[in-house]
Coordinates of C-alpha atoms and ligand atoms in Angstrom, one line a residue:
X1 CA 2.4 -67.5 -26.7
X2 CA 1.1 -69.1 -23.3
X3 CA -1.5 -67.0 -21.7
X4 CA -0.6 -65.4 -18.5
X5 CA -2.6 -67.5 -15.8
X6 CA -2.1 -64.8 -13.1
X7 CA -4.2 -62.0 -15.0
X8 CA -7.0 -62.2 -12.4
X9 CA -4.6 -61.7 -9.5
X10 CA -2.6 -59.0 -11.3
X11 CA -5.9 -57.0 -12.1
X12 CA -6.9 -57.3 -8.3
X13 CA -3.6 -56.3 -7.0
X14 CA -3.3 -53.4 -9.6
X15 CA -6.6 -52.0 -8.2
X16 CA -5.4 -52.4 -4.7
X17 CA -2.1 -50.6 -5.4
X18 CA -3.7 -47.8 -7.2
X19 CA -6.1 -47.2 -4.1
X20 CA -2.7 -46.7 -2.1
X21 CA -1.2 -44.5 -4.8
X22 CA -2.3 -41.2 -3.3
X23 CA -0.4 -42.2 0.0
X24 CA 2.7 -43.4 -1.5
X25 CA 4.9 -40.7 -2.6
X26 CA 8.4 -42.0 -2.2
X27 CA 11.3 -40.0 -0.9
X28 CA 11.1 -36.2 -1.2
X29 CA 13.2 -34.6 -3.9
X30 CA 15.6 -33.2 -1.2
X31 CA 16.6 -36.5 -0.4
X32 CA 17.9 -37.4 -3.8
X33 CA 19.3 -33.9 -4.3
X34 CA 21.3 -34.3 -1.2
X35 CA 22.8 -37.5 -2.6
X36 CA 20.6 -39.8 -0.4
X37 CA 20.6 -43.5 -1.4
X38 CA 17.6 -45.8 -0.9
X39 CA 20.0 -48.9 -1.3
X40 CA 21.5 -50.4 1.9
X41 CA 25.2 -50.6 2.4
X42 CA 24.9 -54.4 1.9
X43 CA 23.0 -54.0 -1.4
X44 CA 25.6 -51.5 -2.6
X45 CA 28.3 -53.8 -1.7
X46 CA 26.7 -56.8 -3.3
X47 CA 26.2 -55.1 -6.8
X48 CA 29.5 -53.2 -6.8
X49 CA 30.1 -50.5 -9.3
X50 CA 26.9 -50.2 -11.4
X51 CA 28.0 -47.2 -13.5
X52 CA 27.2 -48.1 -17.3
X53 CA 25.6 -51.4 -16.2
X54 CA 21.9 -52.3 -17.2
X55 CA 19.5 -52.7 -14.2
X56 CA 16.0 -54.1 -14.4
X57 CA 14.1 -53.3 -11.2
X58 CA 10.8 -55.2 -10.6
X59 CA 7.8 -53.9 -8.7
X60 CA 9.5 -50.4 -8.5
X61 CA 6.5 -48.7 -7.1
X62 CA 7.4 -45.0 -6.8
X63 CA 10.9 -45.5 -8.2
X64 CA 13.2 -44.7 -5.1
X65 CA 15.5 -47.4 -5.7
X66 CA 15.4 -47.1 -9.6
X67 CA 16.4 -43.5 -9.2
X68 CA 19.3 -44.3 -6.8
X69 CA 20.6 -46.8 -9.4
X70 CA 20.3 -44.2 -12.1
X71 CA 22.1 -41.7 -9.7
X72 CA 24.9 -44.2 -9.6
X73 CA 25.3 -44.3 -13.3
X74 CA 23.3 -47.3 -14.1
X75 CA 21.1 -47.8 -17.2
X76 CA 17.9 -48.6 -15.6
X77 CA 14.5 -50.0 -16.6
X78 CA 12.0 -50.3 -13.8
X79 CA 8.5 -52.0 -13.9
X80 CA 5.5 -52.0 -12.0
X81 CA 1.6 -52.9 -12.5
X82 CA 0.3 -49.6 -10.9
X83 CA 0.2 -46.7 -13.3
X84 CA -0.2 -43.9 -10.8
X85 CA 2.9 -45.2 -8.9
X86 CA 4.9 -45.0 -12.2
X87 CA 3.5 -41.6 -13.0
X88 CA 4.9 -40.5 -9.5
X89 CA 8.2 -42.1 -10.2
X90 CA 8.6 -40.5 -13.5
X91 CA 7.9 -37.2 -12.2
X92 CA 10.5 -37.7 -9.4
X93 CA 13.1 -39.0 -11.9
X94 CA 12.6 -35.9 -14.0
X95 CA 12.8 -33.6 -11.0
X96 CA 16.1 -35.3 -9.9
X97 CA 17.6 -35.1 -13.4
X98 CA 18.1 -38.9 -14.0
X99 CA 16.9 -41.1 -16.9
X100 CA 14.9 -44.2 -16.0
X101 CA 12.6 -46.2 -18.3
X102 CA 9.4 -46.7 -16.3
X103 CA 7.3 -49.3 -17.8
X104 CA 3.8 -50.7 -16.8
X105 CA 4.3 -54.3 -16.9
X106 CA 3.5 -57.4 -14.9
X107 CA 6.8 -59.0 -13.6
X108 CA 5.2 -62.5 -14.3
X109 CA 4.9 -61.8 -18.0
X110 CA 7.5 -59.2 -19.1
X111 CA 7.9 -58.2 -22.8
X112 CA 10.3 -60.5 -24.5
X113 CA 12.4 -57.2 -25.3
X114 CA 13.3 -56.9 -21.7
X115 CA 16.5 -58.9 -21.7
X116 CA 20.1 -58.3 -21.4
X117 CA 20.4 -57.0 -18.1
X118 CA 23.6 -57.1 -15.8
X119 CA 21.4 -56.9 -12.6
X120 CA 17.6 -57.8 -11.8
X121 CA 16.7 -56.4 -8.7
X122 CA 13.6 -56.7 -6.3
X123 CA 13.2 -55.5 -3.0
X124 CA 11.2 -54.7 0.2
X125 CA 7.7 -55.9 -0.4
X126 CA 8.1 -56.9 -3.9
X127 CA 8.5 -60.5 -4.0
X128 CA 5.4 -61.0 -1.9
X129 CA 3.5 -60.1 -5.2
X130 CA 4.9 -62.9 -7.1
X131 CA 2.1 -65.7 -7.5
X132 CA 4.4 -68.5 -8.6
X133 CA 8.1 -68.2 -7.5
X134 CA 9.3 -71.0 -9.6
X135 CA 7.8 -69.6 -12.8
X136 CA 9.1 -66.2 -12.0
X137 CA 12.6 -67.3 -11.3
X138 CA 12.7 -69.2 -14.7
X139 CA 11.1 -66.2 -16.6
X140 CA 14.1 -63.9 -15.4
X141 CA 17.2 -66.1 -15.7
X142 CA 17.5 -65.9 -19.5
X143 CA 17.0 -62.1 -19.2
X144 CA 20.4 -61.7 -17.5
X145 CA 23.6 -61.4 -19.4
X146 CA 26.0 -64.4 -18.8
X147 CA 27.4 -63.6 -15.4
X148 CA 24.7 -61.2 -14.6
X149 CA 23.2 -60.9 -11.2
X150 CA 19.6 -61.5 -9.6
X151 CA 19.5 -59.4 -6.1
X152 CA 16.7 -60.0 -3.7
X153 CA 16.6 -57.9 -1.0
X154 CA 13.5 -58.6 1.2
X155 CA 11.6 -58.7 4.6
X156 CA 12.7 -62.2 6.1
X157 CA 9.7 -64.8 5.7
X158 CA 10.2 -65.4 9.5
X159 CA 9.5 -62.0 10.4
X160 CA 6.5 -62.0 8.1
X161 CA 5.0 -64.8 10.4
X162 CA 6.1 -63.4 13.7
X163 CA 4.7 -60.5 15.7
X164 CA 6.4 -59.2 18.8
X165 CA 4.3 -57.9 21.5
X166 CA 5.0 -54.8 23.7
X167 CA 5.5 -57.4 26.8
X168 CA 8.3 -58.8 24.8
X169 CA 6.7 -62.1 23.7
X170 CA 6.3 -63.4 20.2
X171 CA 2.9 -64.4 18.5
X172 CA 3.0 -66.7 15.4
X173 CA 0.5 -64.6 13.2
X174 CA 1.1 -66.4 9.9
X175 CA 2.0 -69.9 8.3
X176 CA 5.7 -70.1 7.2
X177 CA 4.9 -73.1 4.9
X178 CA 1.8 -71.8 3.1
X179 CA 2.5 -69.0 0.5
X180 CA -0.8 -67.6 -0.4
X181 CA -2.7 -65.1 1.7
X182 CA -5.5 -62.9 1.1
X183 CA -5.7 -59.6 2.7
X184 CA -3.9 -59.1 6.1
X185 CA -4.4 -62.2 8.0
X186 CA -2.3 -60.5 10.7
X187 CA -3.2 -56.8 11.1
X188 CA 0.2 -56.1 12.7
X189 CA 1.9 -56.9 9.4
X190 CA -0.2 -54.5 7.5
X191 CA 1.7 -51.5 5.9
X192 CA 1.7 -48.4 7.9
X193 CA -0.6 -46.6 5.4
X194 CA -3.3 -49.4 5.8
X195 CA -3.3 -48.5 9.6
X196 CA -3.9 -44.9 8.6
X197 CA -6.6 -45.3 5.8
X198 CA -8.1 -48.5 6.8
X199 CA -8.4 -51.7 4.6
X200 CA -9.3 -50.8 1.0
X201 CA -12.4 -52.5 -0.6
X202 CA -10.2 -54.6 -2.8
X203 CA -8.3 -57.3 -1.1
X204 CA -4.8 -57.9 -2.3
X205 CA -3.4 -61.5 -2.9
X206 CA -0.1 -61.7 -1.8
X207 CA 2.5 -64.7 -0.9
X208 CA 5.0 -65.3 2.0
X209 CA 7.9 -67.3 0.2
X210 CA 10.0 -68.9 2.6
X211 CA 13.8 -69.1 2.2
X212 CA 13.6 -72.7 1.0
X213 CA 11.2 -71.9 -1.7
X214 CA 13.2 -68.9 -2.9
X215 CA 16.5 -70.8 -2.9
X216 CA 14.9 -73.8 -4.7
X217 CA 13.3 -71.5 -7.3
X218 CA 16.5 -69.8 -8.0
X219 CA 18.5 -73.0 -8.4
X220 CA 15.7 -74.4 -10.3
X221 CA 15.9 -71.5 -12.9
X222 CA 19.6 -72.7 -13.7
X223 CA 21.2 -69.6 -11.6
X224 CA 24.2 -70.2 -9.3
X225 CA 23.5 -69.1 -5.8
X226 CA 26.3 -66.6 -4.7
X227 CA 25.2 -65.4 -1.2
X228 CA 22.3 -65.6 1.0
X229 CA 22.6 -63.2 4.0
X230 CA 20.2 -62.8 6.9
X231 CA 20.1 -59.7 8.9
X232 CA 18.5 -58.6 12.4
X233 CA 16.7 -55.2 13.0
X234 CA 15.6 -54.3 16.4
X235 CA 13.0 -52.1 14.9
X236 CA 11.2 -55.0 13.2
X237 CA 10.5 -56.5 16.6
X238 CA 9.2 -53.8 18.9
X239 CA 9.1 -54.8 22.4
X240 CA 11.7 -57.5 22.2
X241 CA 14.6 -55.1 23.1
X242 CA 18.1 -56.5 22.4
X243 CA 16.6 -60.0 22.0
X244 CA 15.3 -58.8 18.5
X245 CA 19.0 -59.0 17.3
X246 CA 18.8 -62.7 17.6
X247 CA 16.1 -63.0 15.0
X248 CA 16.1 -62.5 11.4
X249 CA 14.4 -59.5 10.0
X250 CA 15.7 -59.1 6.3
X251 CA 17.6 -61.0 3.9
X252 CA 19.7 -60.5 0.8
X253 CA 20.2 -63.1 -1.9
X254 CA 22.2 -62.8 -4.9
X255 CA 22.6 -65.4 -7.6
X256 CA 24.4 -65.4 -11.1
X257 CA 23.7 -66.7 -14.5
Ligands
SAM301 C1 5.9 -52.5 -1.5 S1 5.9 -51.9 -3.2 C2 7.3 -52.2 -3.8 C3 8.6 -52.1 -2.9 C4 9.7 -51.1 -3.5 N1 10.9 -51.7 -3.4 C5 9.6 -49.9 -2.5 O1 10.1 -49.9 -1.6 O2 8.9 -48.9 -2.9 C6 5.1 -53.2 -4.0 C7 4.9 -52.9 -5.4 O3 4.8 -54.1 -6.2 C8 4.0 -53.8 -7.3 N2 3.4 -54.9 -7.8 C9 2.5 -55.8 -7.5 N3 2.4 -57.0 -8.1 C10 3.2 -56.7 -9.3 C11 3.4 -57.5 -10.5 N4 2.8 -58.6 -10.7 N5 4.3 -57.0 -11.4 C12 4.9 -55.8 -11.1 N6 4.8 -55.0 -10.0 C13 3.8 -55.4 -9.1 C14 2.8 -52.8 -6.7 O4 2.1 -52.2 -7.8 C15 3.6 -52.0 -5.9 O5 4.0 -50.7 -6.4

């Protein structure tokens, strides 16, 4: 078996995410009890009826989306590298009364047993932790059942490198064409919790994968691209007003085996 060349990055990022664990508690129990869903309408439409289908969520953190899939009747496995996040996720699933298999695993070197999924899903700040997008896509493709779907629902890489200012102008705060980044080169793009607690001692290593790289990786893995939709969101560009609706904020990609 080939050694995982990203072990050091994973260790560094695990330490980083463990630091954030006390501040990331996921949705409150009442949210799920009242039938709340952390999947967007577009995600729901893209996956269709998931009842009885096998779903693998990558980088699940505190399990909000995994629990939503389980509430919709899916048979869910969800992985993350941060044990404390998984503990929070497991406790929430138990409280909600759904079964999800939460596993501590690096999405770059998943167990061979994790295969036969109808849907593999990653979302909202998940893909930025993939150190090699081509290897990642290749390592996932054969874990799908024939006809199974990879669904990526993410912050748009254009949004990742653009910051809006209160005066309605835009600043280029990152490089669309260079994936790797240490820490937060653009403090405006740091998660809210970092603004509250300050930058942790362990610097994370993350990546901005532009759309061309993502699509090329998916095709290179032998998957068939089914859809690539881009969406605006005014809240992602504060200060721009309605002009924000002319820029991409998120995207949703689906591909099939
Ligand atoms: C922003 S959160 C996840 C997003 C999730 N969709 C959500 O909204 O909660 C990022 C997660 O990625 C996890 N992560 C980072 N690198 C990973 C890796 N190599 N394999 C699996 N999970 C990873 C972190 O531990 C963290 O829980």
